[in-house]
Amino acid sequence: QAYNNLGTVLFDRQKNEEAISHYKVAIKLKPDFALAHNNLGIALVAEGKNEEAISHYKMAIKLNPDFVKAYNNLGSALFAERKIEEAIFHYKMAIKIKPDFADAYNNLGIVLFAKQKIEEAISHYKMAIKIKPDYADAHYNLGNTLRREGKNSEAISHYKMAIGLKPDYADAYNNLGIALVAEGKNEEAISHYKMAIKLKPDFAEAHNNLGNALFHAKMTEEAIDYFKEAIRIRPGFAAAQKNLETALRSMEIQDLF
């Protein structure tokens, strides 16, 4: 128990390798320690070792067949390895054991969205939010799915909910900007792209999106700066490069008059 607890403390401090070694000692001392297998899986995932994590999640479930969090974690690790059907099965098992498990509904929504099962994804995100109204990620994911369906007004409300619950949610600010542009609210979008960049200065997509919004607002010189910054952050960013070329040509045309 002590090694498992110390592993958790180390993991919380982002000392993943040390955490892993402590979880392994806990398991060596007590091979049927389901919680330690699950925690080891979490730390291994953080180190990008999904296959090894999967084996420990499976062991946690074998030792404790009602270990709902292990089913959910196993689903996520399987999804990361593109084992879609297995991931769905384990998320559904988590929900079967704990019907009010919001995380499993949200994660199942992500997998269903990846499978292009849009309506099913939406219903699962909505169930996650019904269970846990302050679930920022579920609001964000629902916003993304609604935006994909062209339901920008609904998407905007969910992005705003996500931001209200998680004020440092840079991705939500960026995607809110995208939805606002689609609704013709360019000026409002600009302020949200800027907030995304303030929160996450190396956010290449937000720099490119802000550049686009500024370009359409006839603020070409400022747009060029953001396109250049997007390319500096991510060399080979084709969309930003194309947008930069368009903006530069526009400046050349303006100089002719």
mmCIF file of C-alpha atoms in Angstrom:
data_model
loop_
_atom_site.group_PDB
_atom_site.id
_atom_site.type_symbol
_atom_site.label_atom_id
_atom_site.label_comp_id
_atom_site.label_asym_id
_atom_site.label_seq_id
_atom_site.Cartn_x
_atom_site.Cartn_y
_atom_site.Cartn_z
ATOM 1 C CA GLN A 1 0.000 0.000 0.000
ATOM 2 C CA ALA A 2 2.811 2.426 0.925
ATOM 3 C CA TYR A 3 4.611 1.929 -2.409
ATOM 4 C CA ASN A 4 1.345 2.476 -4.301
ATOM 5 C CA ASN A 5 0.605 5.651 -2.343
ATOM 6 C CA LEU A 6 4.110 6.993 -2.885
ATOM 7 C CA GLY A 7 3.786 6.186 -6.582
ATOM 8 C CA THR A 8 0.631 8.301 -6.713
ATOM 9 C CA VAL A 9 2.388 11.212 -4.984
ATOM 10 C CA LEU A 10 5.271 10.980 -7.483
ATOM 11 C CA PHE A 11 2.883 10.759 -10.428
ATOM 12 C CA ASP A 12 1.012 13.856 -9.220
ATOM 13 C CA ARG A 13 4.393 15.624 -9.223
ATOM 14 C CA GLN A 14 4.940 14.463 -12.835
ATOM 15 C CA LYS A 15 7.775 12.148 -11.809
ATOM 16 C CA ASN A 16 6.411 9.379 -13.998
ATOM 17 C CA GLU A 17 9.406 7.039 -14.145
ATOM 18 C CA GLU A 18 9.795 7.074 -10.360
ATOM 19 C CA ALA A 19 6.054 6.485 -9.984
ATOM 20 C CA ILE A 20 6.230 3.518 -12.342
ATOM 21 C CA SER A 21 9.061 1.920 -10.340
ATOM 22 C CA HIS A 22 7.099 2.321 -7.088
ATOM 23 C CA TYR A 23 3.918 0.844 -8.558
ATOM 24 C CA LYS A 24 5.962 -2.115 -9.833
ATOM 25 C CA VAL A 25 7.374 -2.712 -6.346
ATOM 26 C CA ALA A 26 3.831 -2.577 -4.923
ATOM 27 C CA ILE A 27 2.752 -5.230 -7.437
ATOM 28 C CA LYS A 28 5.826 -7.372 -6.768
ATOM 29 C CA LEU A 29 4.989 -7.363 -3.065
ATOM 30 C CA LYS A 30 1.283 -7.952 -3.699
ATOM 31 C CA PRO A 31 0.617 -9.363 -7.198
ATOM 32 C CA ASP A 32 -3.192 -9.231 -6.711
ATOM 33 C CA PHE A 33 -3.166 -5.459 -5.953
ATOM 34 C CA ALA A 34 -5.726 -4.305 -8.554
ATOM 35 C CA LEU A 35 -5.424 -0.607 -7.727
ATOM 36 C CA ALA A 36 -1.646 -0.666 -8.226
ATOM 37 C CA HIS A 37 -2.084 -2.342 -11.637
ATOM 38 C CA ASN A 38 -4.542 0.382 -12.634
ATOM 39 C CA ASN A 39 -2.293 3.171 -11.362
ATOM 40 C CA LEU A 40 0.704 1.669 -13.124
ATOM 41 C CA GLY A 41 -1.352 1.652 -16.315
ATOM 42 C CA ILE A 42 -2.110 5.367 -15.919
ATOM 43 C CA ALA A 43 1.585 6.202 -15.422
ATOM 44 C CA LEU A 44 2.611 4.046 -18.393
ATOM 45 C CA VAL A 45 0.078 5.826 -20.634
ATOM 46 C CA ALA A 46 1.600 9.149 -19.553
ATOM 47 C CA GLU A 47 4.931 7.817 -20.830
ATOM 48 C CA GLY A 48 3.380 6.691 -24.126
ATOM 49 C CA LYS A 49 3.600 2.993 -23.231
ATOM 50 C CA ASN A 50 0.044 2.064 -24.150
ATOM 51 C CA GLU A 51 0.542 -1.625 -24.865
ATOM 52 C CA GLU A 52 2.165 -2.225 -21.489
ATOM 53 C CA ALA A 53 -0.566 -0.158 -19.832
ATOM 54 C CA ILE A 54 -3.267 -2.256 -21.508
ATOM 55 C CA SER A 55 -1.883 -5.437 -19.937
ATOM 56 C CA HIS A 56 -1.991 -3.865 -16.455
ATOM 57 C CA TYR A 57 -5.514 -2.509 -16.911
ATOM 58 C CA LYS A 58 -6.612 -5.980 -17.998
ATOM 59 C CA MET A 59 -4.970 -7.470 -14.916
ATOM 60 C CA ALA A 60 -6.722 -4.915 -12.681
ATOM 61 C CA ILE A 61 -10.065 -5.969 -14.191
ATOM 62 C CA LYS A 62 -9.228 -9.672 -13.846
ATOM 63 C CA LEU A 63 -8.490 -9.106 -10.159
ATOM 64 C CA ASN A 64 -11.520 -6.861 -9.651
ATOM 65 C CA PRO A 65 -14.228 -7.450 -12.301
ATOM 66 C CA ASP A 66 -16.220 -4.404 -11.073
ATOM 67 C CA PHE A 67 -13.276 -1.990 -11.292
ATOM 68 C CA VAL A 68 -15.120 0.648 -13.306
ATOM 69 C CA LYS A 69 -12.228 3.100 -13.660
ATOM 70 C CA ALA A 70 -9.975 0.364 -15.014
ATOM 71 C CA TYR A 71 -12.556 -0.403 -17.741
ATOM 72 C CA ASN A 72 -12.662 3.288 -18.655
ATOM 73 C CA ASN A 73 -8.865 3.605 -18.649
ATOM 74 C CA LEU A 74 -8.524 0.445 -20.697
ATOM 75 C CA GLY A 75 -10.982 1.860 -23.224
ATOM 76 C CA SER A 76 -8.884 5.002 -23.588
ATOM 77 C CA ALA A 77 -5.635 3.076 -24.013
ATOM 78 C CA LEU A 78 -7.240 0.818 -26.611
ATOM 79 C CA PHE A 79 -8.625 3.828 -28.488
ATOM 80 C CA ALA A 80 -5.143 5.371 -28.528
ATOM 81 C CA GLU A 81 -3.975 2.165 -30.221
ATOM 82 C CA ARG A 82 -6.878 2.450 -32.726
ATOM 83 C CA LYS A 83 -8.532 -0.687 -31.323
ATOM 84 C CA ILE A 84 -11.927 0.927 -31.715
ATOM 85 C CA GLU A 85 -14.332 -1.961 -31.138
ATOM 86 C CA GLU A 86 -12.470 -3.131 -28.048
ATOM 87 C CA ALA A 87 -12.501 0.422 -26.684
ATOM 88 C CA ILE A 88 -16.266 0.668 -27.213
ATOM 89 C CA PHE A 89 -16.800 -2.644 -25.436
ATOM 90 C CA HIS A 90 -14.860 -1.546 -22.352
ATOM 91 C CA TYR A 91 -16.511 1.887 -22.155
ATOM 92 C CA LYS A 92 -19.890 0.150 -22.331
ATOM 93 C CA MET A 93 -18.814 -2.233 -19.576
ATOM 94 C CA ALA A 94 -17.890 0.767 -17.413
ATOM 95 C CA ILE A 95 -21.344 2.264 -18.018
ATOM 96 C CA LYS A 96 -23.050 -1.071 -17.332
ATOM 97 C CA ILE A 97 -21.315 -1.291 -13.944
ATOM 98 C CA LYS A 98 -21.805 2.404 -13.133
ATOM 99 C CA PRO A 99 -24.655 3.933 -15.165
ATOM 100 C CA ASP A 100 -23.873 7.440 -13.884
ATOM 101 C CA PHE A 101 -20.190 7.349 -14.949
ATOM 102 C CA ALA A 102 -19.910 10.619 -16.882
ATOM 103 C CA ASP A 103 -16.316 10.041 -18.038
ATOM 104 C CA ALA A 104 -17.250 6.797 -19.785
ATOM 105 C CA TYR A 105 -20.144 8.471 -21.624
ATOM 106 C CA ASN A 106 -17.850 11.291 -22.741
ATOM 107 C CA ASN A 107 -15.098 8.915 -23.851
ATOM 108 C CA LEU A 108 -17.569 6.684 -25.670
ATOM 109 C CA GLY A 109 -18.832 9.811 -27.432
ATOM 110 C CA ILE A 110 -15.283 10.515 -28.645
ATOM 111 C CA VAL A 111 -14.955 7.014 -30.099
ATOM 112 C CA LEU A 112 -18.394 7.149 -31.731
ATOM 113 C CA PHE A 113 -17.515 10.521 -33.267
ATOM 114 C CA ALA A 114 -14.330 8.961 -34.689
ATOM 115 C CA LYS A 115 -16.536 6.243 -36.205
ATOM 116 C CA GLN A 116 -18.741 8.944 -37.810
ATOM 117 C CA LYS A 117 -21.666 7.902 -35.608
ATOM 118 C CA ILE A 118 -22.520 11.529 -34.999
ATOM 119 C CA GLU A 119 -25.997 11.275 -33.480
ATOM 120 C CA GLU A 120 -24.857 8.555 -31.077
ATOM 121 C CA ALA A 121 -21.844 10.661 -30.098
ATOM 122 C CA ILE A 122 -24.083 13.662 -29.415
ATOM 123 C CA SER A 123 -26.420 11.598 -27.228
ATOM 124 C CA HIS A 124 -23.479 10.289 -25.174
ATOM 125 C CA TYR A 125 -21.985 13.752 -24.672
ATOM 126 C CA LYS A 126 -25.410 15.002 -23.597
ATOM 127 C CA MET A 127 -25.734 12.124 -21.133
ATOM 128 C CA ALA A 128 -22.299 12.960 -19.689
ATOM 129 C CA ILE A 129 -23.435 16.574 -19.219
ATOM 130 C CA LYS A 130 -26.769 15.491 -17.719
ATOM 131 C CA ILE A 131 -24.890 13.436 -15.132
ATOM 132 C CA LYS A 132 -22.205 16.086 -14.582
ATOM 133 C CA PRO A 133 -23.386 19.556 -15.719
ATOM 134 C CA ASP A 134 -20.005 21.133 -14.934
ATOM 135 C CA TYR A 135 -18.104 18.743 -17.234
ATOM 136 C CA ALA A 136 -16.076 21.186 -19.361
ATOM 137 C CA ASP A 137 -14.593 18.564 -21.702
ATOM 138 C CA ALA A 138 -18.010 17.102 -22.499
ATOM 139 C CA HIS A 139 -19.346 20.566 -23.348
ATOM 140 C CA TYR A 140 -16.287 21.124 -25.567
ATOM 141 C CA ASN A 141 -16.649 17.761 -27.313
ATOM 142 C CA LEU A 142 -20.367 18.330 -27.835
ATOM 143 C CA GLY A 143 -19.559 21.758 -29.266
ATOM 144 C CA ASN A 144 -17.115 20.208 -31.736
ATOM 145 C CA THR A 145 -19.663 17.624 -32.848
ATOM 146 C CA LEU A 146 -22.468 20.172 -33.257
ATOM 147 C CA ARG A 147 -20.144 22.465 -35.220
ATOM 148 C CA ARG A 148 -19.279 19.545 -37.497
ATOM 149 C CA GLU A 149 -23.015 19.207 -38.152
ATOM 150 C CA GLY A 150 -23.302 22.914 -39.000
ATOM 151 C CA LYS A 151 -25.153 23.670 -35.754
ATOM 152 C CA ASN A 152 -22.877 26.592 -34.919
ATOM 153 C CA SER A 153 -25.282 28.441 -32.649
ATOM 154 C CA GLU A 154 -25.648 25.401 -30.377
ATOM 155 C CA ALA A 155 -21.915 24.754 -30.586
ATOM 156 C CA ILE A 156 -21.191 28.320 -29.471
ATOM 157 C CA SER A 157 -23.301 27.903 -26.328
ATOM 158 C CA HIS A 158 -21.414 24.721 -25.371
ATOM 159 C CA TYR A 159 -17.994 26.260 -26.047
ATOM 160 C CA LYS A 160 -18.996 29.178 -23.828
ATOM 161 C CA MET A 161 -20.113 26.735 -21.134
ATOM 162 C CA ALA A 162 -16.763 24.933 -21.373
ATOM 163 C CA ILE A 163 -14.888 28.232 -21.012
ATOM 164 C CA GLY A 164 -17.068 29.324 -18.102
ATOM 165 C CA LEU A 165 -16.214 26.093 -16.310
ATOM 166 C CA LYS A 166 -12.552 26.070 -17.359
ATOM 167 C CA PRO A 167 -11.355 29.633 -18.047
ATOM 168 C CA ASP A 168 -7.914 28.511 -19.289
ATOM 169 C CA TYR A 169 -9.385 26.238 -21.989
ATOM 170 C CA ALA A 170 -7.384 27.457 -25.000
ATOM 171 C CA ASP A 171 -8.829 24.893 -27.433
ATOM 172 C CA ALA A 172 -12.368 25.964 -26.532
ATOM 173 C CA TYR A 173 -11.535 29.629 -27.190
ATOM 174 C CA ASN A 174 -10.068 28.684 -30.572
ATOM 175 C CA ASN A 175 -13.015 26.542 -31.633
ATOM 176 C CA LEU A 176 -15.463 29.133 -30.342
ATOM 177 C CA GLY A 177 -13.743 31.543 -32.694
ATOM 178 C CA ILE A 178 -14.238 29.138 -35.605
ATOM 179 C CA ALA A 179 -17.954 28.772 -34.837
ATOM 180 C CA LEU A 180 -18.364 32.551 -34.482
ATOM 181 C CA VAL A 181 -16.727 33.126 -37.883
ATOM 182 C CA ALA A 182 -19.181 30.614 -39.383
ATOM 183 C CA GLU A 183 -21.995 32.718 -37.890
ATOM 184 C CA GLY A 184 -20.518 35.915 -39.387
ATOM 185 C CA LYS A 185 -19.323 37.218 -36.014
ATOM 186 C CA ASN A 186 -15.774 37.972 -37.078
ATOM 187 C CA GLU A 187 -14.945 40.670 -34.513
ATOM 188 C CA GLU A 188 -16.053 38.495 -31.618
ATOM 189 C CA ALA A 189 -14.037 35.616 -33.065
ATOM 190 C CA ILE A 190 -10.888 37.780 -33.120
ATOM 191 C CA SER A 191 -11.100 38.391 -29.371
ATOM 192 C CA HIS A 192 -11.455 34.660 -28.680
ATOM 193 C CA TYR A 193 -8.550 33.684 -30.935
ATOM 194 C CA LYS A 194 -6.426 36.254 -29.093
ATOM 195 C CA MET A 195 -7.452 34.712 -25.775
ATOM 196 C CA ALA A 196 -6.501 31.245 -27.046
ATOM 197 C CA ILE A 197 -3.053 32.582 -27.953
ATOM 198 C CA LYS A 198 -2.660 34.371 -24.627
ATOM 199 C CA LEU A 199 -3.341 31.099 -22.834
ATOM 200 C CA LYS A 200 -1.255 29.000 -25.228
ATOM 201 C CA PRO A 201 1.336 31.157 -27.058
ATOM 202 C CA ASP A 202 2.585 28.260 -29.224
ATOM 203 C CA PHE A 203 -0.929 27.463 -30.528
ATOM 204 C CA ALA A 204 -0.210 27.447 -34.277
ATOM 205 C CA GLU A 205 -3.824 26.856 -35.351
ATOM 206 C CA ALA A 206 -5.052 29.820 -33.304
ATOM 207 C CA HIS A 207 -2.395 32.083 -34.869
ATOM 208 C CA ASN A 208 -3.499 30.969 -38.324
ATOM 209 C CA ASN A 209 -7.194 31.364 -37.491
ATOM 210 C CA LEU A 210 -6.605 34.814 -36.046
ATOM 211 C CA GLY A 211 -4.678 35.731 -39.172
ATOM 212 C CA ASN A 212 -7.652 34.679 -41.297
ATOM 213 C CA ALA A 213 -10.118 36.671 -39.225
ATOM 214 C CA LEU A 214 -7.899 39.770 -39.346
ATOM 215 C CA PHE A 215 -7.414 39.390 -43.102
ATOM 216 C CA HIS A 216 -11.183 39.301 -43.635
ATOM 217 C CA ALA A 217 -11.431 42.381 -41.402
ATOM 218 C CA LYS A 218 -9.057 44.155 -43.866
ATOM 219 C CA MET A 219 -6.269 44.188 -41.258
ATOM 220 C CA THR A 220 -3.818 42.599 -43.646
ATOM 221 C CA GLU A 221 -0.505 43.657 -42.120
ATOM 222 C CA GLU A 222 -1.492 42.325 -38.711
ATOM 223 C CA ALA A 223 -2.813 39.134 -40.346
ATOM 224 C CA ILE A 224 0.559 38.588 -42.046
ATOM 225 C CA ASP A 225 2.309 38.723 -38.667
ATOM 226 C CA TYR A 226 0.067 35.980 -37.290
ATOM 227 C CA PHE A 227 0.485 33.769 -40.360
ATOM 228 C CA LYS A 228 4.262 34.133 -40.025
ATOM 229 C CA GLU A 229 4.090 33.253 -36.345
ATOM 230 C CA ALA A 230 1.981 30.141 -37.097
ATOM 231 C CA ILE A 231 4.651 28.998 -39.575
ATOM 232 C CA ARG A 232 7.467 29.786 -37.125
ATOM 233 C CA ILE A 233 5.753 27.647 -34.482
ATOM 234 C CA ARG A 234 5.018 24.861 -36.933
ATOM 235 C CA PRO A 235 7.325 24.859 -39.956
ATOM 236 C CA GLY A 236 5.578 23.348 -42.967
ATOM 237 C CA PHE A 237 2.106 24.466 -41.800
ATOM 238 C CA ALA A 238 0.602 24.356 -45.313
ATOM 239 C CA ALA A 239 -2.644 26.224 -44.577
ATOM 240 C CA ALA A 240 -0.806 29.092 -42.883
ATOM 241 C CA GLN A 241 1.715 29.237 -45.730
ATOM 242 C CA LYS A 242 -1.094 29.458 -48.288
ATOM 243 C CA ASN A 243 -2.854 32.156 -46.255
ATOM 244 C CA LEU A 244 0.392 34.122 -45.933
ATOM 245 C CA GLU A 245 0.934 34.008 -49.697
ATOM 246 C CA THR A 246 -2.643 35.217 -50.285
ATOM 247 C CA ALA A 247 -2.207 38.081 -47.821
ATOM 248 C CA LEU A 248 1.140 39.113 -49.321
ATOM 249 C CA ARG A 249 -0.352 39.131 -52.839
ATOM 250 C CA SER A 250 -3.194 41.277 -51.502
ATOM 251 C CA MET A 251 -0.645 43.783 -50.166
ATOM 252 C CA GLU A 252 1.136 43.875 -53.517
ATOM 253 C CA ILE A 253 -2.166 44.568 -55.317
ATOM 254 C CA GLN A 254 -2.987 47.346 -52.832
ATOM 255 C CA ASP A 255 0.435 48.913 -53.476
ATOM 256 C CA LEU A 256 -0.405 49.185 -57.184
ATOM 257 C CA PHE A 257 -3.262 51.616 -56.455
#
